[in-house]
Amino acid sequence: MGFKLKDIADIRLGHPFRGSIKGDEDGDVHVVQVRDTNDSGEVNGSNLVRTFLAGRKKPDWLQTGDILFVAKGAKHYAAFVEEGVLPAQSVCSPHFFLVRIKPKKHVVALPAFIAWQLNQIPAQRYFFNSAEGSLYVSIRKQVLADTPLVLPSIERQRQLISMQLCALNEKKTLQRLIENRQQQINAIAKNELEPYGGTDRV
């Protein structure tokens, strides 16, 4: 049986800010923007803009297990909100669609697995073929809602998520090794070339 994202999740646009997001260090609300996510599916909550929200309507605060889908721009990907990553009062910008698995669907779909699947080649091919616009490409809500999904057993979903986490950790470890080696080379170069003072020699 085939599934679509709308069968298992509610989808809504990020918080409706009017105009640009005005930062305020005294603000009591944190805002997740596209720059606070990456196409590896992670959300970085360490440098979020703080602000105040206008209006009396209660915001749709982000929750552990939410999926933030980047709907506008050159890349369309999903970032997963892990436990403890975000402050209590956090919202996402309208550049995202907020995807939240329906309570009764957690028995068939793990949020982390759905976020992972949205970033894989089949879904990415679907988004590429469905995107609209030339200079400013975007994915409409209905297109996202109709994204075809495969739902293996919960145990298999856990296995795939575990594999993804291992691959991500390996990638980070390799990146640190590359950066450390580059720092070593830079230090050696500085030590070896310092006597020349950076001036041209004939």
N, CA and C of each residue as an Amber inpcrd file, in Angstrom:
protein
   606
   0.8420000  -1.2010000   0.0000000   0.0000000   0.0000000   0.0000000
   0.8760000   1.2490000   0.0000000   0.5690000   2.1850000  -0.8840000
   1.3430000   3.4120000  -0.9510000   0.8290000   4.4550000   0.0310000
   1.7250000   5.2310000   0.5420000   1.3610000   6.3050000   1.4650000
   1.8170000   7.6380000   0.8940000   1.1370000   8.6930000   1.3390000
   1.5750000  10.0530000   1.0640000   1.8010000  10.7490000   2.3930000
   2.6090000  11.7950000   2.3650000   2.9370000  12.4780000   3.6190000
   1.6840000  12.9610000   4.3430000   0.6930000  13.4160000   3.5900000
  -0.5280000  13.9400000   4.2090000  -1.3200000  12.8580000   4.9470000
  -1.0310000  11.5820000   4.6410000  -1.7380000  10.4920000   5.3200000
  -1.2840000  10.3290000   6.7620000  -0.0610000  10.7520000   7.0370000
   0.4900000  10.4990000   8.3770000   0.8760000  11.7640000   9.1280000
   0.8180000  12.9310000   8.4710000   1.3240000  14.1520000   9.1130000
   0.4450000  15.3560000   8.8150000   0.4530000  16.2790000   9.7550000
  -0.1580000  17.5930000   9.5460000   0.9310000  18.5340000   9.0490000
   0.5760000  19.3910000   8.1170000   1.5560000  20.2860000   7.5000000
   1.0340000  21.7060000   7.5750000   1.8570000  22.6040000   8.0740000
   1.4660000  24.0140000   8.1410000   2.6890000  24.8820000   7.8720000
   2.4250000  26.1060000   7.4870000   3.5160000  27.0420000   7.2260000
   4.1150000  27.5170000   8.5420000   5.4070000  27.8960000   8.5100000
   6.0460000  28.4310000   9.6970000   5.3570000  29.6930000  10.1940000
   5.8310000  30.2370000  11.2870000   5.1780000  31.3820000  11.9130000
   5.0630000  32.5480000  10.9200000   3.8960000  33.1670000  10.8170000
   3.6520000  34.2230000   9.8230000   4.2200000  35.5830000  10.2210000
   5.5340000  35.7170000  10.1880000   6.1400000  37.0160000  10.4710000
   5.7700000  37.9920000   9.3570000   5.5100000  39.2100000   9.7290000
   5.2300000  40.2560000   8.7470000   6.5270000  41.0060000   8.4560000
   7.0260000  40.8100000   7.2580000   8.2960000  41.4380000   6.9130000
   9.4570000  40.6590000   7.4910000  10.5800000  41.3310000   7.6280000
  11.7870000  40.6770000   8.1430000  11.6590000  40.4170000   9.6440000
  12.4170000  39.4400000  10.1100000  12.4110000  39.0960000  11.5310000
  13.3400000  40.0550000  12.2660000  12.7910000  40.8150000  13.1870000
  13.5640000  41.8090000  13.9170000  14.1220000  41.1960000  15.2020000
  15.4370000  41.0650000  15.2370000  16.0680000  40.4860000  16.4120000
  16.0630000  41.4260000  17.5970000  15.9550000  40.8600000  18.7850000
  15.9920000  41.6290000  20.0330000  16.6100000  40.7350000  21.0950000
  17.7360000  41.1560000  21.6580000  18.4410000  40.3310000  22.6390000
  17.6030000  40.0420000  23.8770000  16.6050000  40.8990000  24.1330000
  15.7390000  40.6860000  25.2950000  14.4950000  39.8710000  24.9460000
  14.3910000  39.4670000  23.6900000  13.2090000  38.7330000  23.2490000
  13.0150000  37.4210000  23.9770000  11.7580000  37.0370000  24.1250000
  11.4410000  35.7950000  24.8440000  11.0980000  34.6450000  23.8980000
  11.2890000  34.8690000  22.6000000  10.9980000  33.8420000  21.6010000
  12.2340000  33.6300000  20.7320000  12.5280000  32.3820000  20.4270000
  13.6490000  32.0510000  19.5480000  13.0980000  31.6260000  18.1850000
  13.8090000  32.0040000  17.1290000  13.3360000  31.7280000  15.7730000
  14.3490000  30.8660000  15.0160000  13.8760000  29.7320000  14.5060000
  14.7120000  28.8840000  13.6650000  14.5720000  29.3650000  12.2260000
  15.7100000  29.7140000  11.6070000  15.7300000  30.1260000  10.2220000
  16.5080000  29.0820000   9.4030000  16.4620000  29.2230000   8.0900000
  17.1140000  28.2280000   7.2340000  18.5860000  28.0820000   7.5890000
  19.2420000  29.1820000   7.9330000  20.6720000  29.1240000   8.2650000
  20.9450000  28.2980000   9.5160000  19.9170000  28.0040000  10.3120000
  20.0820000  27.2040000  11.5260000  19.8750000  25.7180000  11.2640000
  19.7600000  25.3470000   9.9920000  19.5920000  23.9430000   9.6230000
  20.6220000  23.5770000   8.5560000  20.7530000  22.3000000   8.2800000
  21.6090000  21.8760000   7.1690000  20.9750000  20.7040000   6.4480000
  21.4770000  20.4220000   5.2440000  20.8590000  19.3790000   4.4380000
  21.2400000  17.9710000   4.8820000  21.9650000  17.8720000   5.9950000
  22.1720000  16.5690000   6.6250000  21.0130000  16.2270000   7.5520000
  20.0890000  17.1900000   7.6990000  18.8940000  16.9480000   8.4920000
  18.9750000  17.4070000   9.9260000  19.9390000  18.2830000  10.2240000
  20.1330000  18.7250000  11.6010000  19.6240000  20.1440000  11.8190000
  19.2230000  20.4230000  13.0710000  18.8520000  21.7670000  13.5040000
  19.8630000  22.2040000  14.5540000  20.4340000  23.3900000  14.3600000
  21.3980000  23.9420000  15.3130000  20.7160000  25.0430000  16.1070000
  20.5280000  24.8030000  17.3960000  19.8150000  25.7760000  18.2150000
  20.7010000  26.7070000  19.0120000  21.9850000  26.7620000  18.6970000
  22.9180000  27.5300000  19.5250000  22.9730000  29.0150000  19.1870000
  22.5790000  29.3990000  17.9820000  22.6930000  30.8150000  17.5930000
  21.3870000  31.3650000  17.0400000  20.2900000  30.9930000  17.6400000
  18.9870000  31.4340000  17.1530000  18.7470000  32.9110000  17.4600000
  18.0710000  33.5720000  16.5340000  17.6550000  34.9590000  16.7510000
  16.5680000  34.9770000  17.8170000  16.6510000  35.9700000  18.7050000
  15.6110000  36.1680000  19.7160000  14.7560000  37.3480000  19.2860000
  13.4700000  37.2800000  19.6000000  12.5780000  38.3600000  19.2110000
  11.3280000  38.3350000  20.0790000  10.4130000  39.2830000  19.7980000
   9.0920000  39.2930000  20.4180000   8.0700000  39.0540000  19.3170000
   6.9860000  38.3770000  19.6550000   5.9410000  38.1120000  18.6750000
   4.7640000  39.0470000  18.8840000   4.2460000  39.5550000  17.7760000
   3.0790000  40.4210000  17.8300000   1.8160000  39.5700000  17.7600000
   0.7050000  40.1370000  18.2100000  -0.5680000  39.4260000  18.1440000
  -0.8450000  38.6200000  19.4000000  -2.1100000  38.2670000  19.5660000
  -2.5300000  37.5510000  20.7670000  -2.6430000  36.0400000  20.5600000
  -2.6160000  35.6310000  19.3120000  -2.7560000  34.2100000  19.0300000
  -1.5530000  33.4350000  19.5700000  -1.8380000  32.3240000  20.2400000
  -0.7610000  31.5170000  20.8000000   0.0600000  30.9010000  19.6760000
   1.3690000  31.0880000  19.7020000   2.2280000  30.5310000  18.6340000
   2.2190000  29.0100000  18.6560000   2.5430000  28.4240000  17.5360000
   2.6790000  26.9830000  17.4370000   4.1270000  26.6400000  17.7730000
   4.3970000  26.4800000  19.0710000   5.7750000  26.2400000  19.5190000
   6.2980000  24.9330000  18.9320000   7.5570000  24.9520000  18.5430000
   8.1840000  23.7430000  18.0180000   8.3320000  22.6960000  19.1130000
   8.2050000  21.4430000  18.7180000   8.2740000  20.3260000  19.6510000
   9.3260000  19.3200000  19.1980000   9.8140000  18.5480000  20.1460000
  10.6960000  17.4400000  19.7990000   9.9590000  16.5120000  18.8350000
  10.6190000  16.1360000  17.7610000   9.9950000  15.2620000  16.7800000
   9.4060000  15.9910000  15.5910000   9.3770000  17.3300000  15.6460000
   8.8960000  18.0940000  14.4960000   9.8900000  17.9910000  13.3380000
   9.3710000  18.1560000  12.1420000  10.1910000  18.1510000  10.9320000
  10.0500000  19.5070000  10.2690000  11.1730000  20.1660000  10.0060000
  11.1640000  21.4690000   9.3470000  11.6010000  21.2640000   7.9040000
  10.6930000  21.5330000   6.9890000  10.9960000  21.3300000   5.5720000
  11.2620000  22.6690000   4.9060000  12.4500000  22.8050000   4.3320000
  12.8290000  24.0390000   3.6420000  12.1100000  24.0690000   2.2970000
  11.1390000  24.9740000   2.1860000  10.2810000  24.9810000   1.0000000
  10.7240000  25.9820000  -0.0550000  11.5760000  26.9190000   0.3200000
  11.9710000  27.9700000  -0.6130000  13.4870000  28.0240000  -0.7310000
  13.9610000  28.2320000  -1.9570000  15.3950000  28.3420000  -2.1550000
  15.9400000  27.2780000  -3.0890000  17.2600000  27.2030000  -3.1470000
  17.9140000  26.2890000  -4.0880000  17.8120000  24.8270000  -3.6480000
  17.7650000  24.6000000  -2.3320000  17.6870000  23.2390000  -1.8200000
  16.4100000  23.0540000  -1.0180000  15.7980000  21.8960000  -1.1770000
  14.5950000  21.5620000  -0.4230000  14.8840000  20.3050000   0.3890000
  14.9430000  20.4560000   1.6980000  15.3050000  19.3300000   2.5450000
  14.5810000  19.4180000   3.8830000  14.6320000  18.3350000   4.6210000
  13.9690000  18.2560000   5.9180000  15.0050000  18.2210000   7.0390000
  14.7280000  18.9630000   8.1030000  15.5890000  18.9540000   9.2950000
  14.7500000  18.4740000  10.4800000  15.3230000  17.6070000  11.2770000
  14.5970000  16.9700000  12.3810000  14.9230000  17.6420000  13.7100000
  13.8880000  17.9590000  14.4760000  14.0740000  18.5970000  15.7770000
  14.2840000  17.5160000  16.8350000  15.5190000  17.3590000  17.2570000
  15.8340000  16.3680000  18.2840000  15.5600000  16.9250000  19.6710000
  15.4650000  16.0450000  20.6250000  15.1940000  16.4490000  22.0080000
  16.3410000  17.3020000  22.5440000  15.9800000  18.4210000  23.1840000
  16.9610000  19.2800000  23.8250000  17.7020000  20.2310000  22.9110000
  17.3950000  20.2170000  21.6240000  18.1140000  21.0740000  20.6760000
  17.6320000  22.5220000  20.7360000  16.3300000  22.7210000  20.9760000
  15.7570000  24.0630000  20.9280000  15.2610000  24.5290000  22.2950000
  15.3160000  25.8510000  22.5490000  14.7110000  26.4060000  23.7610000
  13.2020000  26.1710000  23.7500000  12.5850000  26.3000000  24.9060000
  11.1600000  25.9830000  25.0440000  10.2800000  26.7830000  24.1000000
  10.4800000  28.0920000  24.0440000   9.6320000  28.9330000  23.2040000
  10.3360000  29.2310000  21.8920000  10.1760000  28.3160000  20.9460000
  10.8090000  28.4680000  19.6350000   9.7680000  28.2880000  18.5330000
   9.9160000  29.0850000  17.4780000   9.0780000  28.9550000  16.2910000
  10.0070000  28.8780000  15.0900000   9.4550000  28.5370000  13.9290000
  10.2630000  28.5350000  12.7110000   9.7520000  29.6090000  11.7620000
  10.6230000  30.0820000  10.9140000  10.2740000  31.1360000   9.9600000
   9.3590000  30.5730000   8.8700000   8.6770000  31.4490000   8.1170000
   7.7750000  30.9850000   7.0420000   8.4930000  30.4210000   5.8270000
   9.8280000  30.3430000   5.8680000  10.5620000  29.6560000   4.8050000
  10.4310000  28.1460000   4.9440000   9.8850000  27.7180000   6.0880000
   9.6950000  26.2910000   6.3500000   8.2180000  25.9110000   6.2780000
   7.9960000  24.6300000   5.9970000   6.7480000  23.9940000   6.3410000
   7.0270000  23.1770000   7.5960000   6.1560000  23.3120000   8.5720000
   6.2650000  22.5270000   9.7950000   5.4700000  21.2450000   9.5990000
   6.1630000  20.1320000   9.6480000   5.5370000  18.8170000   9.4540000
   5.5170000  18.1100000  10.8060000   4.3300000  17.7260000  11.2410000
   4.1970000  17.0770000  12.5520000   3.3990000  15.7820000  12.3790000
   4.0100000  14.6670000  12.7390000   3.3510000  13.3720000  12.6010000
   2.0960000  13.3430000  13.4730000   0.9980000  12.8750000  12.9080000
  -0.2600000  12.7910000  13.6460000  -0.1090000  11.8160000  14.8130000
  -0.6830000  12.1510000  15.9790000  -0.4980000  11.3090000  17.1760000
  -0.7730000   9.8280000  16.9420000  -1.8230000   9.4970000  16.2070000
  -2.1860000   8.0980000  16.0070000  -1.3090000   7.3960000  14.9760000
  -0.4370000   8.1590000  14.3000000   0.4000000   7.5820000  13.2430000
   1.8150000   7.2490000  13.7130000   2.1050000   7.5470000  14.9850000
   3.4420000   7.2390000  15.4970000   3.6960000   5.7340000  15.5510000
   2.6370000   4.9490000  15.5010000   2.8030000   3.4940000  15.5500000
   3.2840000   2.9540000  14.2100000   3.1650000   3.7640000  13.1510000
   3.6100000   3.3010000  11.8260000   4.7200000   4.1580000  11.2260000
   4.9690000   5.3450000  11.8190000   5.9660000   6.2560000  11.2440000
   6.7440000   6.9830000  12.3350000   8.0580000   6.7970000  12.3280000
   8.9220000   7.5370000  13.2460000   9.2990000   8.8700000  12.5940000
   9.1210000   9.9780000  13.3020000   9.4270000  11.2890000  12.7210000
  10.8310000  11.3760000  12.1350000  11.8220000  10.8420000  12.8400000
  13.2070000  10.8990000  12.3580000  13.3550000  10.1550000  11.0430000
  12.6160000   9.0420000  10.8960000  12.6800000   8.2810000   9.6510000
  12.0270000   9.0460000   8.5010000  10.9170000   9.7010000   8.7700000
  10.2430000  10.4840000   7.7290000  11.1410000  11.6320000   7.2810000
  11.7840000  12.3070000   8.2310000  12.7140000  13.3870000   7.8800000
  13.8420000  12.8390000   7.0060000  14.3700000  11.6920000   7.3870000
  15.4500000  11.0650000   6.6010000  14.9830000  10.7280000   5.1970000
  13.7740000  10.1500000   5.0900000  13.2550000   9.7370000   3.7830000
  13.0470000  10.9400000   2.8590000  12.6340000  12.0700000   3.4170000
  12.4150000  13.2610000   2.6000000  13.7190000  13.7880000   1.9970000
  14.8460000  13.3940000   2.5880000  16.1480000  13.8580000   2.0950000
  16.8250000  12.8690000   1.1400000  16.1780000  11.7430000   0.8940000
  16.7820000  10.7250000   0.0410000  16.4000000  10.9220000  -1.4270000
  17.1180000  10.2420000  -2.3050000  17.0090000  10.4690000  -3.7470000
  15.5800000  10.3840000  -4.3010000  14.7720000   9.3620000  -3.9500000
  13.4220000   9.3160000  -4.5290000  12.5980000  10.5640000  -4.2400000
  12.5770000  11.0020000  -2.9640000  11.8090000  12.2030000  -2.6080000
  12.4340000  13.4430000  -3.2210000  13.7690000  13.5110000  -3.2300000
  14.4380000  14.6770000  -3.8090000  14.1620000  14.7910000  -5.3090000
  14.0820000  13.6640000  -5.9850000  13.7490000  13.6760000  -7.4110000
  12.3160000  14.1940000  -7.6090000  11.4340000  13.7630000  -6.7220000
  10.0400000  14.2250000  -6.7720000   9.9610000  15.7310000  -6.5780000
  10.7080000  16.2620000  -5.6050000  10.7000000  17.7090000  -5.3580000
  11.2830000  18.4750000  -6.5460000  12.3640000  17.9380000  -7.1090000
  12.9960000  18.5990000  -8.2500000  12.0270000  18.7150000  -9.4220000
  11.2800000  17.6600000  -9.6600000  10.3380000  17.6580000 -10.7730000
   9.0790000  18.4780000 -10.4910000   8.8080000  18.7390000  -9.2030000
   7.5800000  19.4370000  -8.8300000   7.7980000  20.9010000  -8.4570000
   9.0480000  21.3240000  -8.3440000   9.3440000  22.6940000  -7.9170000
   8.8220000  23.7060000  -8.9330000   8.4480000  24.8700000  -8.4330000
   7.9310000  25.9350000  -9.2830000   8.7800000  27.1830000  -9.1440000
   8.8350000  27.9610000 -10.2370000   9.6210000  29.1890000 -10.2220000
  10.9220000  28.9900000 -10.9710000  11.5330000  30.0940000 -11.3400000
  12.8020000  30.0330000 -12.0720000  13.9440000  30.5640000 -11.2160000
  13.8470000  31.8230000 -10.7870000  14.9020000  32.3990000  -9.9610000
  14.7180000  32.0240000  -8.4880000  13.4680000  31.9870000  -8.0470000
  13.1810000  31.6940000  -6.6400000  12.3010000  30.4510000  -6.5920000
  12.9360000  29.3030000  -6.5160000  12.2270000  28.0350000  -6.6170000
  11.5570000  27.6810000  -5.2910000  10.3510000  27.1480000  -5.3600000
   9.6430000  26.7960000  -4.1380000   8.8110000  25.5330000  -4.3250000
   8.4760000  24.9160000  -3.1930000   7.6220000  23.7400000  -3.1660000
   6.2980000  24.1370000  -2.5220000   5.1940000  23.9150000  -3.2200000
   3.8940000  24.2480000  -2.6630000   3.5000000  23.2330000  -1.5900000
   2.6170000  23.6710000  -0.7000000   2.1580000  22.8070000   0.3880000
   1.5330000  21.5300000  -0.1540000   0.7190000  21.6350000  -1.2000000
   0.0490000  20.4590000  -1.7430000   1.0610000  19.4630000  -2.3200000
   2.1230000  19.9960000  -2.9270000   3.1680000  19.1250000  -3.4670000
   3.8290000  18.3480000  -2.3370000   4.1460000  19.0470000  -1.2600000
   4.7580000  18.3790000  -0.1090000   3.7990000  17.3500000   0.4760000
   2.5440000  17.7210000   0.5910000   1.5460000  16.8130000   1.1650000
   1.4120000  15.5310000   0.3520000   1.6010000  15.6290000  -0.9600000
   1.4440000  14.4730000  -1.8430000   2.7320000  13.6770000  -2.0300000
   3.7750000  14.0070000  -1.2760000   5.0370000  13.2700000  -1.3910000
   4.8120000  11.7850000  -1.1120000   5.1680000  10.9160000  -2.0450000
   4.9940000   9.4660000  -1.8150000   6.0180000   8.9550000  -0.7960000
   5.5580000   8.0740000   0.0630000   6.4130000   7.5290000   1.1190000
   6.3550000   6.0080000   1.1360000   7.4180000   5.4330000   1.6640000
   7.4650000   3.9970000   1.9480000   7.5890000   3.8520000   3.4570000
   6.7550000   2.9980000   4.0410000   6.7760000   2.8160000   5.4920000
   7.0670000   1.3620000   5.8400000   8.3450000   1.0240000   5.9990000
   8.6960000  -0.3280000   6.4580000   8.3120000  -0.4800000   7.9310000
   8.6210000  -1.5950000   8.5080000   8.2960000  -1.8180000   9.9180000
   9.0190000  -0.8000000  10.7950000   8.4760000  -0.5690000  11.9790000
   9.0990000   0.3710000  12.9080000  10.5260000  -0.0560000  13.2360000
  10.7440000  -1.3510000  13.3730000  12.0870000  -1.8410000  13.6740000
  13.0530000  -1.5080000  12.5450000  12.5930000  -1.6860000  11.3030000
  13.4460000  -1.3570000  10.1630000  13.6940000   0.1480000  10.0990000
  12.7010000   0.9350000  10.4320000  12.8770000   2.3910000  10.4610000
  13.9590000   2.7670000  11.4830000  13.9310000   2.1200000  12.6430000
  14.9500000   2.3930000  13.6690000  16.3410000   2.0230000  13.1620000
  16.4420000   0.9240000  12.4530000  17.7340000   0.4950000  11.9170000
  18.2850000   1.5160000  10.9200000  17.4260000   2.0040000  10.0580000
  17.8580000   2.9660000   9.0450000  18.2660000   4.2890000   9.6840000
  17.5310000   4.7030000  10.7120000  17.8890000   5.9310000  11.4250000
  19.2500000   5.7660000  12.0930000  19.4650000   4.5930000  12.6950000
  20.7460000   4.3170000  13.3440000  21.8940000   4.3700000  12.3440000
  21.6850000   3.8110000  11.1560000  22.7090000   3.8490000  10.1100000
  23.0080000   5.2830000   9.6950000  21.9520000   6.0860000   9.5940000
  22.1290000   7.4860000   9.2250000  22.9330000   8.2400000  10.2700000
  22.6460000   7.9950000  11.5430000  23.3770000   8.6640000  12.6180000
  24.8440000   8.2660000  12.6180000  25.1120000   6.9960000  12.3630000
  26.5010000   6.5350000  12.2960000  27.2340000   7.2180000  11.1440000
  26.5760000   7.2890000   9.9860000  27.1970000   7.9320000   8.8290000
  27.4600000   9.4070000   9.0970000  26.5250000  10.0620000   9.7820000
  26.6810000  11.4860000  10.0940000  27.8350000  11.6990000  11.0640000
  27.9460000  10.8300000  12.0650000  29.0520000  10.9400000  13.0230000
  30.3940000  10.6950000  12.3470000  30.4360000   9.7320000  11.4350000
  31.6720000   9.4730000  10.6930000  32.0640000  10.6870000   9.8590000
  31.0920000  11.3020000   9.2330000  31.3420000  12.4890000   8.4220000
  31.9230000  13.6210000   9.2730000  31.3560000  13.8070000  10.4690000
  31.8420000  14.8660000  11.3610000  33.2630000  14.5650000  11.8340000
  33.5350000  13.2860000  12.1340000  34.8720000  12.8990000  12.5820000
  35.8990000  13.1450000  11.4870000  35.5620000  12.7700000  10.2580000
  36.4670000  12.9950000   9.1310000  36.6930000  14.4860000   8.8900000
  35.6360000  15.2750000   9.0390000  35.7720000  16.7150000   8.8480000
  36.6990000  17.3230000   9.8800000  36.6010000  16.8470000  11.1310000
  37.4990000  17.3410000  12.1850000  38.9380000  16.9580000  11.8910000
  39.1530000  15.7390000  11.3880000  40.5040000  15.2980000  11.0340000
  41.0820000  16.1660000   9.9150000  40.2540000  16.4680000   8.9170000
  40.6980000  17.3240000   7.8060000  41.0700000  18.7090000   8.3180000
  40.2310000  19.2600000   9.1900000  40.4960000  20.5950000   9.7240000
  41.7570000  20.6060000  10.5860000  41.9360000  19.5570000  11.3990000
  43.1340000  19.4720000  12.2480000  44.3960000  19.3600000  11.4030000
  44.3490000  18.5570000  10.3410000  45.5070000  18.4100000   9.4860000
  45.8390000  19.7260000   8.7750000  44.8070000  20.4390000   8.3600000
  45.0320000  21.7260000   7.7060000  45.6630000  22.7240000   8.6720000
  45.2250000  22.6880000   9.9260000  45.8260000  23.5690000  10.9350000
  47.2900000  23.2200000  11.1390000  47.6300000  21.9330000  11.1330000
  49.0180000  21.5050000  11.2660000  49.8570000  22.0140000  10.0960000
  49.3120000  21.8740000   8.8840000  50.0250000  22.3440000   7.6930000
  50.2230000  23.8490000   7.7440000  49.1920000  24.5760000   8.1720000
  49.3030000  26.0340000   8.2670000  50.3810000  26.4380000   9.2710000
  50.4340000  25.7200000  10.4100000  51.4250000  26.0260000  11.4410000
  52.8380000  25.7370000  10.9260000  52.9960000  24.6130000  10.2170000
  54.3030000  24.2670000   9.6610000  54.7330000  25.2990000   8.6210000
  53.7870000  25.6740000   7.7680000  54.1000000  26.6570000   6.7280000
  54.5180000  27.9860000   7.3460000  53.8080000  28.4000000   8.3720000
  54.1430000  29.6660000   9.0320000  55.5230000  29.6020000   9.6550000
  55.8420000  28.4560000  10.2900000  57.1400000  28.2960000  10.9380000
  58.2780000  28.2610000   9.9190000  58.0390000  27.5750000   8.8040000
  59.0790000  27.4280000   7.7900000  59.3020000  28.7100000   6.9960000
  58.2360000  29.4450000   6.7620000  58.3270000  30.6190000   5.8820000
  58.4500000  31.9360000   6.6270000  58.3070000  31.9040000   7.9480000
  58.3700000  33.1390000   8.7440000  59.6760000  33.9140000   8.5430000
  60.8390000  33.2460000   8.4290000  62.0800000  33.9970000   8.2740000
  62.0950000  34.8970000   7.0340000  61.3050000  34.5550000   6.0360000
  61.3070000  35.3470000   4.8270000  60.4400000  36.5850000   4.9650000
  59.6390000  36.6070000   6.0270000  58.8360000  37.8140000   6.2690000
  57.8040000  38.0990000   5.2100000  57.5130000  37.1280000   4.3690000
  56.4940000  37.3110000   3.3540000  56.9240000  38.1730000   2.2040000
  58.2050000  38.5700000   2.1280000  58.6630000  39.4360000   1.0280000
  59.1800000  38.5940000  -0.1260000  59.1690000  39.1630000  -1.3070000
  59.6750000  38.4620000  -2.4890000  61.1820000  38.3900000  -2.4450000
  61.7390000  37.2340000  -2.8210000  63.1980000  37.0740000  -2.8890000
  63.5880000  36.7120000  -4.3000000  64.6730000  37.2840000  -4.7770000
  65.1690000  36.9980000  -6.1270000  66.1570000  35.8490000  -6.0520000
